[in-house]
Amino acid sequence: MSTMSARQLLGLQARVIAALVLRETRAAFGTSQFGYLWAIVAPAAGVGLLVFIFSLVDRQPPFGASLALFFATGVLTLEFFTKLSNALMTAFDANKALLTYPLIKETDALFARLILIAATYALIMVLFYSALTILGLADPPAYPERLLQAFGATAFFGFGFGTINAVAISLFGSWIHIEKVLTRPLFFLSGIFYIPSLLPPEVIAVLKWNPILHLVEWMRTGYYPNYESTVINHAYPIGLAVLLTLLGLTGERVFRKKRV
Amino acid sequence: MIELQNVTKSYHLKGVHKTILDDLSFTFPQSRNVAIMGQNGAGKSTLMRLIAGVEYPDSGRIYRATSVSWPLGFAGGFNGSMTGLENARFVARIYNQDTEAVIDYVKGFAELGHSLNLPIKTYSSGMKARLAFGISMAIDFRVYLIDEITAVGDEQFKIKSQQVFSEKLKNSQIIMISHSETAIRSYCDCGLLLAPDGVYYYDDVNTLIADYKMLA
């Protein structure tokens, strides 16, 4: 038998990732059929609760006519990033048993989790925005293609961030706690319940270093027909995503032997 | 063909340094069944994991120009919260096998009955071994890597696995780790001994077993 052709290798890779996605779905959402439903309902309920709390404080949405829509564009983007990077961060450890099978490489687990979580959040967003539209709380998105780009950019950045953290954790186990501390303030720093462009310049000067802020702004410029952002820089989150992904995958390759 | 070229493998864990293989070059003889013997901690399982490709050597190369199974041991790559059937389906999928054919085979072979629908975490180690053995036998490998897994189950099951195994061995070979003289004698016709001062190849199992006993 000779070595495998590129086509056979691609086929193998696709097969392994597909099998892993099915396995991960099963592991992530439990035995019952309600498991997956719950994964979709929970973020929606979270946004609902936020809307409720903020509407008690101030009924006026920061932008547009709907408080729910404004929060959703922020919270769902941040949650997608957080869920993705957390899932990737633990992917190596959670899949140790899988490495019994020589066909499966650790990067396959990363790709499988990316696909699963991106699909889940795409579904969540479609359902949530459709529900808002049907209830008359929002209009359909003004620039769907920008929404798609923003979604893709968030997935890419989450992948890079999660991968590099996965490598960091495999080398230095306590990193998982440090990462939690570092990412906790994101909820307040990402423009979820305010419009970043309206902040004082000295605050913007600091906040603009947060890539999630740019991703949230990207979502909003895609959803609203007239959302003007003076802060947004599309190249920044994409550039960081490229850098983190390259470093993460290189790190995975370099430290592969040490991790086993 | 499986060939090791200048393979070195060592571990550093918590300040302890242990060299398991030091510049080992070895070509596994084709169509012969190879035993791997050695004391606990000598690195038998590590060698097997290197052959399978689930672990990497520090330096050197390992060539596998044949289809090699995963190392069949008690600690299988099962997901504890998934059922036996789901795990079997998963393995069938990654090896590009007909999932239903694999499941039919496993049902007939492993004799786990309704337990196949229960999560793996409820299985005894014997049940897990039977499942792992059944799944691997459902897939046609040229080389089966067996890590101490032959003697599971009751007498009847042992006889059955031996029959299936002999059938498989007509077209496949095995590389087997075992401490059991009987298992080595009944399946292998040559072997490697992982001794403290190096790795030795034996062309017949009698000398291998004799020298293995000298180690103890």
Tab-separated table of C-alpha atoms in Angstrom:
chain	number	residue	atom	x	y	z
A	1	MET	CA	0.000	0.000	0.000
A	2	SER	CA	1.348	3.420	-0.915
A	3	THR	CA	0.930	6.664	0.947
A	4	MET	CA	-2.451	8.331	0.788
A	5	SER	CA	-3.281	10.912	-1.839
A	6	ALA	CA	-4.300	14.427	-0.869
A	7	ARG	CA	-7.862	13.601	-1.806
A	8	GLN	CA	-7.965	10.520	0.399
A	9	LEU	CA	-6.476	12.519	3.253
A	10	LEU	CA	-9.098	15.242	2.862
A	11	GLY	CA	-11.808	12.599	2.804
A	12	LEU	CA	-10.421	11.050	5.970
A	13	GLN	CA	-10.255	14.441	7.665
A	14	ALA	CA	-13.845	15.273	6.715
A	15	ARG	CA	-15.047	11.864	7.914
A	16	VAL	CA	-13.287	12.129	11.252
A	17	ILE	CA	-14.552	15.650	11.858
A	18	ALA	CA	-18.108	14.669	10.919
A	19	ALA	CA	-18.003	11.720	13.329
A	20	LEU	CA	-16.610	13.988	16.039
A	21	VAL	CA	-19.319	16.601	15.498
A	22	LEU	CA	-21.968	13.929	16.030
A	23	ARG	CA	-20.159	12.669	19.105
A	24	GLU	CA	-19.690	16.162	20.529
A	25	THR	CA	-23.321	17.009	19.933
A	26	ARG	CA	-24.281	13.991	21.927
A	27	ALA	CA	-21.808	14.780	24.717
A	28	ALA	CA	-22.633	18.482	24.900
A	29	PHE	CA	-26.387	18.272	24.906
A	30	GLY	CA	-27.024	15.107	26.823
A	31	THR	CA	-29.240	12.143	26.233
A	32	SER	CA	-32.648	13.766	25.959
A	33	GLN	CA	-34.033	15.425	22.871
A	34	PHE	CA	-34.507	18.493	25.053
A	35	GLY	CA	-30.780	18.842	25.519
A	36	TYR	CA	-30.244	20.659	22.257
A	37	LEU	CA	-33.434	22.663	22.745
A	38	TRP	CA	-32.121	23.789	26.119
A	39	ALA	CA	-28.838	24.906	24.532
A	40	ILE	CA	-30.893	27.193	22.304
A	41	VAL	CA	-33.378	28.356	24.925
A	42	ALA	CA	-30.783	29.257	27.582
A	43	PRO	CA	-29.082	32.154	25.735
A	44	ALA	CA	-32.459	33.425	24.562
A	45	ALA	CA	-33.721	33.391	28.146
A	46	GLY	CA	-30.534	35.192	29.231
A	47	VAL	CA	-31.153	37.987	26.765
A	48	GLY	CA	-34.792	38.108	27.824
A	49	LEU	CA	-33.807	38.527	31.465
A	50	LEU	CA	-31.347	41.308	30.616
A	51	VAL	CA	-33.964	43.127	28.626
A	52	PHE	CA	-36.338	42.824	31.546
A	53	ILE	CA	-33.802	44.180	34.083
A	54	PHE	CA	-32.730	47.068	31.901
A	55	SER	CA	-36.265	47.968	31.034
A	56	LEU	CA	-36.909	48.381	34.775
A	57	VAL	CA	-34.066	50.900	34.992
A	58	ASP	CA	-34.636	52.767	31.780
A	59	ARG	CA	-37.261	52.040	29.171
A	60	GLN	CA	-35.412	53.867	26.425
A	61	PRO	CA	-33.273	51.632	24.203
A	62	PRO	CA	-29.786	53.108	23.579
A	63	PHE	CA	-30.377	52.743	19.866
A	64	GLY	CA	-33.330	51.930	17.620
A	65	ALA	CA	-36.798	51.097	18.804
A	66	SER	CA	-36.148	47.809	20.536
A	67	LEU	CA	-34.244	47.217	23.724
A	68	ALA	CA	-34.333	43.476	23.045
A	69	LEU	CA	-32.733	43.860	19.641
A	70	PHE	CA	-30.014	46.158	20.915
A	71	PHE	CA	-29.022	43.751	23.693
A	72	ALA	CA	-29.351	40.709	21.503
A	73	THR	CA	-26.873	42.024	18.933
A	74	GLY	CA	-24.407	42.519	21.781
A	75	VAL	CA	-25.072	39.582	24.105
A	76	LEU	CA	-25.402	36.924	21.419
A	77	THR	CA	-22.132	38.003	19.809
A	78	LEU	CA	-20.282	37.916	23.117
A	79	GLU	CA	-21.878	34.598	24.101
A	80	PHE	CA	-20.972	33.016	20.799
A	81	PHE	CA	-17.359	34.063	21.296
A	82	THR	CA	-17.270	32.929	24.942
A	83	LYS	CA	-18.898	29.543	24.326
A	84	LEU	CA	-16.622	28.855	21.390
A	85	SER	CA	-13.386	29.812	23.079
A	86	ASN	CA	-14.319	27.934	26.282
A	87	ALA	CA	-15.192	24.815	24.312
A	88	LEU	CA	-11.911	24.904	22.402
A	89	MET	CA	-9.909	25.630	25.525
A	90	THR	CA	-10.899	22.317	27.071
A	91	ALA	CA	-10.921	20.372	23.802
A	92	PHE	CA	-7.539	18.695	24.316
A	93	ASP	CA	-8.258	17.463	27.806
A	94	ALA	CA	-11.821	16.378	27.120
A	95	ASN	CA	-10.753	14.338	24.120
A	96	LYS	CA	-7.793	12.455	25.581
A	97	ALA	CA	-9.639	9.154	25.317
A	98	LEU	CA	-10.163	9.781	21.606
A	99	LEU	CA	-6.453	9.782	20.998
A	100	THR	CA	-6.646	6.007	21.328
A	101	TYR	CA	-7.632	6.116	17.668
A	102	PRO	CA	-4.653	7.022	15.501
A	103	LEU	CA	-6.897	8.558	12.848
A	104	ILE	CA	-7.980	11.336	15.186
A	105	LYS	CA	-5.662	14.248	15.784
A	106	GLU	CA	-6.222	16.856	18.435
A	107	THR	CA	-6.844	19.587	15.878
A	108	ASP	CA	-9.828	17.558	14.621
A	109	ALA	CA	-11.441	18.061	18.015
A	110	LEU	CA	-10.921	21.825	17.646
A	111	PHE	CA	-12.559	21.904	14.215
A	112	ALA	CA	-15.424	19.680	15.349
A	113	ARG	CA	-16.221	21.971	18.260
A	114	LEU	CA	-15.982	25.041	16.014
A	115	ILE	CA	-18.533	23.547	13.621
A	116	LEU	CA	-20.899	22.453	16.369
A	117	ILE	CA	-20.898	25.744	18.255
A	118	ALA	CA	-21.036	27.928	15.159
A	119	ALA	CA	-24.033	25.909	13.908
A	120	THR	CA	-25.736	26.174	17.286
A	121	TYR	CA	-25.282	29.937	17.509
A	122	ALA	CA	-26.306	30.493	13.903
A	123	LEU	CA	-29.535	28.686	14.768
A	124	ILE	CA	-29.964	30.654	18.001
A	125	MET	CA	-29.517	33.955	16.193
A	126	VAL	CA	-31.870	33.054	13.364
A	127	LEU	CA	-34.538	31.940	15.825
A	128	PHE	CA	-34.079	34.912	18.118
A	129	TYR	CA	-34.134	37.560	15.406
A	130	SER	CA	-37.029	35.852	13.641
A	131	ALA	CA	-38.981	35.798	16.888
A	132	LEU	CA	-38.323	39.517	17.441
A	133	THR	CA	-39.424	40.267	13.881
A	134	ILE	CA	-42.584	38.194	14.194
A	135	LEU	CA	-43.423	39.836	17.518
A	136	GLY	CA	-42.992	43.218	15.865
A	137	LEU	CA	-40.067	44.148	18.119
A	138	ALA	CA	-37.565	44.435	15.285
A	139	ASP	CA	-37.265	44.756	11.551
A	140	PRO	CA	-35.397	42.155	9.534
A	141	PRO	CA	-31.642	42.862	9.280
A	142	ALA	CA	-30.768	45.705	6.909
A	143	TYR	CA	-27.517	44.175	5.620
A	144	PRO	CA	-27.652	40.381	6.023
A	145	GLU	CA	-24.289	39.989	4.269
A	146	ARG	CA	-22.630	42.169	6.923
A	147	LEU	CA	-24.262	40.073	9.631
A	148	LEU	CA	-22.758	36.986	8.017
A	149	GLN	CA	-19.353	38.633	7.869
A	150	ALA	CA	-19.610	39.643	11.519
A	151	PHE	CA	-20.624	36.100	12.432
A	152	GLY	CA	-17.694	34.671	10.490
A	153	ALA	CA	-15.269	37.127	12.052
A	154	THR	CA	-16.528	36.229	15.539
A	155	ALA	CA	-16.132	32.520	14.774
A	156	PHE	CA	-12.621	33.100	13.449
A	157	PHE	CA	-11.551	35.191	16.414
A	158	GLY	CA	-13.108	32.724	18.870
A	159	PHE	CA	-11.278	29.881	17.142
A	160	GLY	CA	-7.902	31.638	17.375
A	161	PHE	CA	-8.432	32.686	20.971
A	162	GLY	CA	-9.677	29.240	22.020
A	163	THR	CA	-6.853	27.414	20.240
A	164	ILE	CA	-4.092	29.474	21.775
A	165	ASN	CA	-5.685	29.066	25.200
A	166	ALA	CA	-5.957	25.322	24.698
A	167	VAL	CA	-2.207	25.200	24.036
A	168	ALA	CA	-1.504	27.491	27.002
A	169	ILE	CA	-3.573	25.274	29.310
A	170	SER	CA	-1.843	22.136	28.105
A	171	LEU	CA	1.498	23.684	29.078
A	172	PHE	CA	0.372	25.502	32.193
A	173	GLY	CA	-2.801	24.110	33.768
A	174	SER	CA	-3.596	27.149	35.918
A	175	TRP	CA	-4.006	29.290	32.814
A	176	ILE	CA	-7.680	28.313	32.745
A	177	HIS	CA	-8.284	30.357	35.924
A	178	ILE	CA	-6.306	33.336	34.662
A	179	GLU	CA	-8.211	33.304	31.373
A	180	LYS	CA	-11.497	33.378	33.308
A	181	VAL	CA	-10.369	36.462	35.232
A	182	LEU	CA	-9.179	38.197	32.063
A	183	THR	CA	-12.370	37.607	30.082
A	184	ARG	CA	-14.887	38.252	32.864
A	185	PRO	CA	-15.065	42.064	32.335
A	186	LEU	CA	-15.900	41.577	28.650
A	187	PHE	CA	-19.579	41.943	29.406
A	188	PHE	CA	-18.985	45.533	30.482
A	189	LEU	CA	-16.291	46.392	27.962
A	190	SER	CA	-17.966	45.210	24.770
A	191	GLY	CA	-20.652	47.820	24.206
A	192	ILE	CA	-23.473	45.459	25.050
A	193	PHE	CA	-25.742	47.962	26.783
A	194	TYR	CA	-24.332	51.227	25.460
A	195	ILE	CA	-23.211	52.756	22.183
A	196	PRO	CA	-19.403	52.885	22.160
A	197	SER	CA	-19.267	55.803	19.717
A	198	LEU	CA	-21.027	58.041	22.243
A	199	LEU	CA	-18.442	57.476	24.988
A	200	PRO	CA	-15.803	60.110	25.855
A	201	PRO	CA	-12.665	59.852	23.665
A	202	GLU	CA	-10.446	58.823	26.592
A	203	VAL	CA	-12.743	55.851	27.331
A	204	ILE	CA	-12.854	54.886	23.651
A	205	ALA	CA	-9.066	55.029	23.535
A	206	VAL	CA	-9.002	52.166	26.043
A	207	LEU	CA	-12.060	50.184	24.955
A	208	LYS	CA	-11.077	50.048	21.308
A	209	TRP	CA	-8.382	47.521	22.198
A	210	ASN	CA	-11.133	45.027	22.984
A	211	PRO	CA	-11.715	43.019	19.784
A	212	ILE	CA	-15.165	41.875	20.952
A	213	LEU	CA	-16.303	45.505	20.943
A	214	HIS	CA	-15.509	45.688	17.236
A	215	LEU	CA	-17.358	42.433	16.574
A	216	VAL	CA	-20.454	43.727	18.394
A	217	GLU	CA	-20.273	46.959	16.396
A	218	TRP	CA	-19.916	44.902	13.217
A	219	MET	CA	-23.113	42.992	14.054
A	220	ARG	CA	-24.987	46.216	14.701
A	221	THR	CA	-23.864	47.942	11.518
A	222	GLY	CA	-25.171	44.828	9.790
A	223	TYR	CA	-28.509	44.707	11.549
A	224	TYR	CA	-29.503	48.367	11.742
A	225	PRO	CA	-29.941	50.374	8.560
A	226	ASN	CA	-28.356	53.486	10.078
A	227	TYR	CA	-26.050	52.486	12.912
A	228	GLU	CA	-23.072	54.800	12.657
A	229	SER	CA	-19.956	53.584	14.397
A	230	THR	CA	-16.954	55.852	14.738
A	231	VAL	CA	-15.106	53.165	16.692
A	232	ILE	CA	-15.271	50.148	14.431
A	233	ASN	CA	-12.166	48.803	12.748
A	234	HIS	CA	-12.838	45.604	10.818
A	235	ALA	CA	-9.185	44.799	10.283
A	236	TYR	CA	-8.416	44.716	14.001
A	237	PRO	CA	-10.393	41.607	15.088
A	238	ILE	CA	-9.551	39.846	11.813
A	239	GLY	CA	-5.842	40.613	12.148
A	240	LEU	CA	-5.843	39.395	15.745
A	241	ALA	CA	-7.730	36.262	14.700
A	242	VAL	CA	-5.126	35.493	12.023
A	243	LEU	CA	-2.307	36.041	14.497
A	244	LEU	CA	-3.858	33.966	17.305
A	245	THR	CA	-4.800	31.126	14.948
A	246	LEU	CA	-1.301	30.969	13.497
A	247	LEU	CA	0.313	31.073	16.929
A	248	GLY	CA	-2.185	28.585	18.337
A	249	LEU	CA	-1.809	26.009	15.575
A	250	THR	CA	1.979	26.424	15.560
A	251	GLY	CA	2.000	25.967	19.322
A	252	GLU	CA	-0.139	22.857	18.981
A	253	ARG	CA	2.351	21.418	16.503
A	254	VAL	CA	5.444	22.378	18.481
A	255	PHE	CA	4.220	21.150	21.850
A	256	ARG	CA	2.332	18.096	20.576
A	257	LYS	CA	4.937	15.680	21.864
A	258	LYS	CA	5.031	17.238	25.285
A	259	ARG	CA	1.314	17.080	25.756
A	260	VAL	CA	0.795	13.335	25.455
B	1	MET	CA	5.185	-3.205	6.704
B	2	ILE	CA	5.989	-1.508	9.972
B	3	GLU	CA	9.442	-0.100	10.390
B	4	LEU	CA	11.070	1.839	13.212
B	5	GLN	CA	14.102	3.930	12.338
B	6	ASN	CA	16.332	5.266	15.110
B	7	VAL	CA	13.377	5.748	17.433
B	8	THR	CA	14.086	7.386	20.761
B	9	LYS	CA	11.389	7.973	23.322
B	10	SER	CA	11.712	9.281	26.848
B	11	TYR	CA	9.508	10.864	29.462
B	12	HIS	CA	10.110	13.805	31.711
B	13	LEU	CA	7.543	13.980	34.431
B	14	LYS	CA	7.956	15.985	37.616
B	15	GLY	CA	11.725	15.940	37.391
B	16	VAL	CA	11.902	12.211	36.697
B	17	HIS	CA	13.574	11.347	33.426
B	18	LYS	CA	13.028	7.952	31.915
B	19	THR	CA	14.296	6.691	28.593
B	20	ILE	CA	12.075	3.989	27.187
B	21	LEU	CA	13.524	3.451	23.747
B	22	ASP	CA	17.042	4.511	22.850
B	23	ASP	CA	17.792	4.676	19.131
B	24	LEU	CA	15.763	1.600	18.254
B	25	SER	CA	15.694	0.470	14.638
B	26	PHE	CA	13.555	-2.523	13.858
B	27	THR	CA	11.474	-3.834	10.987
B	28	PHE	CA	8.536	-5.955	12.039
B	29	PRO	CA	8.626	-9.225	10.121
B	30	GLN	CA	5.699	-9.487	7.738
B	31	SER	CA	3.086	-12.176	8.181
B	32	ARG	CA	4.458	-13.179	11.542
B	33	ASN	CA	2.854	-12.611	14.886
B	34	VAL	CA	5.060	-10.671	17.218
B	35	ALA	CA	4.966	-10.770	21.015
B	36	ILE	CA	6.147	-7.840	23.090
B	37	MET	CA	7.273	-8.824	26.562
B	38	GLY	CA	8.896	-6.972	29.394
B	39	GLN	CA	8.376	-6.051	33.008
B	40	ASN	CA	5.822	-3.506	34.177
B	41	GLY	CA	6.921	-0.025	33.213
B	42	ALA	CA	9.409	-1.243	30.622
B	43	GLY	CA	7.521	0.661	27.927
B	44	LYS	CA	5.549	-2.059	26.152
B	45	SER	CA	2.399	0.009	25.874
B	46	THR	CA	4.393	3.060	24.838
B	47	LEU	CA	6.026	1.061	22.061
B	48	MET	CA	2.598	-0.075	20.943
B	49	ARG	CA	1.256	3.479	21.005
B	50	LEU	CA	4.209	4.573	18.900
B	51	ILE	CA	3.512	1.808	16.389
B	52	ALA	CA	-0.141	2.820	16.232
B	53	GLY	CA	0.767	6.462	15.743
B	54	VAL	CA	-1.086	7.828	18.748
B	55	GLU	CA	2.137	8.918	20.364
B	56	TYR	CA	5.170	10.474	18.736
B	57	PRO	CA	8.852	9.578	19.134
B	58	ASP	CA	11.269	12.215	20.428
B	59	SER	CA	13.387	11.517	17.385
B	60	GLY	CA	13.458	8.941	14.621
B	61	ARG	CA	10.744	7.789	12.250
B	62	ILE	CA	8.064	5.145	12.178
B	63	TYR	CA	6.749	3.884	8.843
B	64	ARG	CA	3.405	2.156	8.561
B	65	ALA	CA	2.654	1.028	5.043
B	66	THR	CA	-0.329	-1.042	6.105
B	67	SER	CA	-3.581	-0.679	7.992
B	68	VAL	CA	-2.935	-0.910	11.704
B	69	SER	CA	-5.624	-1.087	14.380
B	70	TRP	CA	-5.675	1.189	17.381
B	71	PRO	CA	-4.029	-0.368	20.456
B	72	LEU	CA	-6.652	-2.687	21.850
B	73	GLY	CA	-6.555	-2.478	25.585
B	74	PHE	CA	-8.814	-2.207	28.577
B	75	ALA	CA	-8.687	1.579	28.586
B	76	GLY	CA	-10.472	1.983	25.289
B	77	GLY	CA	-11.292	5.288	23.674
B	78	PHE	CA	-14.873	5.125	24.805
B	79	ASN	CA	-16.965	8.056	25.870
B	80	GLY	CA	-18.474	7.035	29.223
B	81	SER	CA	-21.745	8.895	28.779
B	82	MET	CA	-22.410	7.404	25.370
B	83	THR	CA	-23.930	3.964	24.960
B	84	GLY	CA	-22.071	0.953	23.626
B	85	LEU	CA	-23.915	1.264	20.330
B	86	GLU	CA	-23.108	4.946	19.955
B	87	ASN	CA	-19.450	4.270	20.616
B	88	ALA	CA	-19.455	1.453	18.066
B	89	ARG	CA	-21.083	3.750	15.514
B	90	PHE	CA	-18.470	6.415	16.170
B	91	VAL	CA	-15.570	4.043	15.536
B	92	ALA	CA	-17.287	2.655	12.436
B	93	ARG	CA	-17.687	6.187	11.091
B	94	ILE	CA	-14.079	7.237	11.537
B	95	TYR	CA	-12.859	4.029	9.895
B	96	ASN	CA	-15.300	4.507	7.025
B	97	GLN	CA	-17.179	1.266	7.713
B	98	ASP	CA	-20.833	0.509	7.243
B	99	THR	CA	-22.124	1.431	10.708
B	100	GLU	CA	-24.992	-1.050	10.684
B	101	ALA	CA	-22.741	-3.915	9.595
B	102	VAL	CA	-20.333	-3.131	12.439
B	103	ILE	CA	-23.200	-2.988	14.914
B	104	ASP	CA	-24.612	-6.297	13.725
B	105	TYR	CA	-21.210	-7.874	14.147
B	106	VAL	CA	-20.699	-6.383	17.603
B	107	LYS	CA	-24.164	-7.511	18.698
B	108	GLY	CA	-23.421	-11.053	17.642
B	109	PHE	CA	-19.900	-11.166	18.935
B	110	ALA	CA	-19.749	-9.241	22.206
B	111	GLU	CA	-22.898	-10.826	23.700
B	112	LEU	CA	-23.696	-7.681	25.636
B	113	GLY	CA	-27.430	-7.857	24.925
B	114	HIS	CA	-29.405	-4.898	26.167
B	115	SER	CA	-26.324	-3.432	27.826
B	116	LEU	CA	-25.368	-2.101	24.409
B	117	ASN	CA	-28.064	0.513	24.922
B	118	LEU	CA	-26.613	1.627	28.258
B	119	PRO	CA	-23.873	4.226	28.803
B	120	ILE	CA	-20.359	2.802	28.872
B	121	LYS	CA	-19.806	4.088	32.401
B	122	THR	CA	-22.132	1.345	33.646
B	123	TYR	CA	-19.938	-1.354	32.056
B	124	SER	CA	-17.469	-3.541	33.902
B	125	SER	CA	-13.929	-3.599	32.538
B	126	GLY	CA	-14.615	-7.035	31.074
B	127	MET	CA	-17.664	-5.729	29.218
B	128	LYS	CA	-15.680	-2.786	27.855
B	129	ALA	CA	-12.961	-5.137	26.653
B	130	ARG	CA	-15.527	-7.329	24.911
B	131	LEU	CA	-17.006	-4.305	23.187
B	132	ALA	CA	-13.582	-3.009	22.098
B	133	PHE	CA	-12.606	-6.450	20.884
B	134	GLY	CA	-15.876	-6.853	18.999
B	135	ILE	CA	-15.616	-3.458	17.283
B	136	SER	CA	-12.042	-4.047	16.183
B	137	MET	CA	-12.861	-7.511	14.863
B	138	ALA	CA	-15.675	-6.013	12.809
B	139	ILE	CA	-13.119	-3.926	10.930
B	140	ASP	CA	-10.539	-5.624	8.721
B	141	PHE	CA	-7.085	-4.505	9.742
B	142	ARG	CA	-3.868	-5.979	8.398
B	143	VAL	CA	-2.225	-5.631	11.779
B	144	TYR	CA	-4.002	-5.883	15.115
B	145	LEU	CA	-2.322	-4.330	18.113
B	146	ILE	CA	-3.353	-6.196	21.238
B	147	ASP	CA	-2.475	-4.855	24.677
B	148	GLU	CA	-3.320	-7.548	27.245
B	149	ILE	CA	-6.876	-8.018	26.168
B	150	THR	CA	-7.214	-11.629	25.088
B	151	ALA	CA	-8.349	-13.235	28.307
B	152	VAL	CA	-11.709	-11.624	28.909
B	153	GLY	CA	-15.015	-13.209	29.692
B	154	ASP	CA	-15.970	-16.735	30.589
B	155	GLU	CA	-14.653	-19.960	29.027
B	156	GLN	CA	-17.257	-19.939	26.285
B	157	PHE	CA	-16.445	-16.381	25.275
B	158	LYS	CA	-12.726	-17.151	25.274
B	159	ILE	CA	-13.246	-20.060	22.922
B	160	LYS	CA	-15.359	-17.882	20.678
B	161	SER	CA	-12.793	-15.088	20.549
B	162	GLN	CA	-10.066	-17.592	19.779
B	163	GLN	CA	-12.082	-18.904	16.843
B	164	VAL	CA	-12.700	-15.428	15.456
B	165	PHE	CA	-9.120	-14.568	16.042
B	166	SER	CA	-7.728	-17.595	14.236
B	167	GLU	CA	-10.027	-16.781	11.342
B	168	LYS	CA	-8.671	-13.201	11.246
B	169	LEU	CA	-5.082	-14.348	11.473
B	170	LYS	CA	-5.319	-16.044	8.109
B	171	ASN	CA	-5.119	-12.618	6.498
B	172	SER	CA	-3.804	-10.429	9.262
B	173	GLN	CA	-1.019	-10.402	11.767
B	174	ILE	CA	-0.904	-9.377	15.389
B	175	ILE	CA	1.499	-7.564	17.611
B	176	MET	CA	0.660	-8.539	21.149
B	177	ILE	CA	1.649	-7.443	24.618
B	178	SER	CA	1.092	-10.084	27.221
B	179	HIS	CA	2.471	-11.416	30.467
B	180	SER	CA	0.702	-14.677	29.832
B	181	GLU	CA	2.902	-17.481	28.586
B	182	THR	CA	-0.113	-19.337	27.244
B	183	ALA	CA	-1.336	-16.367	25.217
B	184	ILE	CA	2.120	-15.739	23.774
B	185	ARG	CA	2.577	-19.399	22.886
B	186	SER	CA	-0.815	-19.753	21.252
B	187	TYR	CA	-0.700	-16.578	19.143
B	188	CYS	CA	2.885	-15.503	18.542
B	189	ASP	CA	5.838	-17.001	16.720
B	190	CYS	CA	8.507	-14.424	17.446
B	191	GLY	CA	8.928	-11.498	19.776
B	192	LEU	CA	10.628	-8.502	21.295
B	193	LEU	CA	11.857	-8.365	24.852
B	194	LEU	CA	12.111	-4.962	26.486
B	195	ALA	CA	14.902	-5.605	28.969
B	196	PRO	CA	16.450	-2.974	31.230
B	197	ASP	CA	19.577	-2.867	29.056
B	198	GLY	CA	17.875	-2.699	25.681
B	199	VAL	CA	15.446	-4.278	23.260
B	200	TYR	CA	16.072	-7.807	21.978
B	201	TYR	CA	14.475	-9.673	19.117
B	202	TYR	CA	13.794	-13.427	19.354
B	203	ASP	CA	13.041	-15.580	16.378
B	204	ASP	CA	11.151	-18.093	18.488
B	205	VAL	CA	8.943	-17.678	21.517
B	206	ASN	CA	10.541	-20.341	23.691
B	207	THR	CA	13.808	-18.456	24.104
B	208	LEU	CA	11.847	-15.241	24.485
B	209	ILE	CA	9.797	-16.641	27.343
B	210	ALA	CA	12.854	-18.210	28.961
B	211	ASP	CA	14.740	-14.906	28.890
B	212	TYR	CA	11.661	-13.008	30.059
B	213	LYS	CA	11.524	-15.282	33.094
B	214	MET	CA	15.188	-14.593	33.803
B	215	LEU	CA	14.335	-10.888	34.139
B	216	ALA	CA	11.887	-11.463	36.944
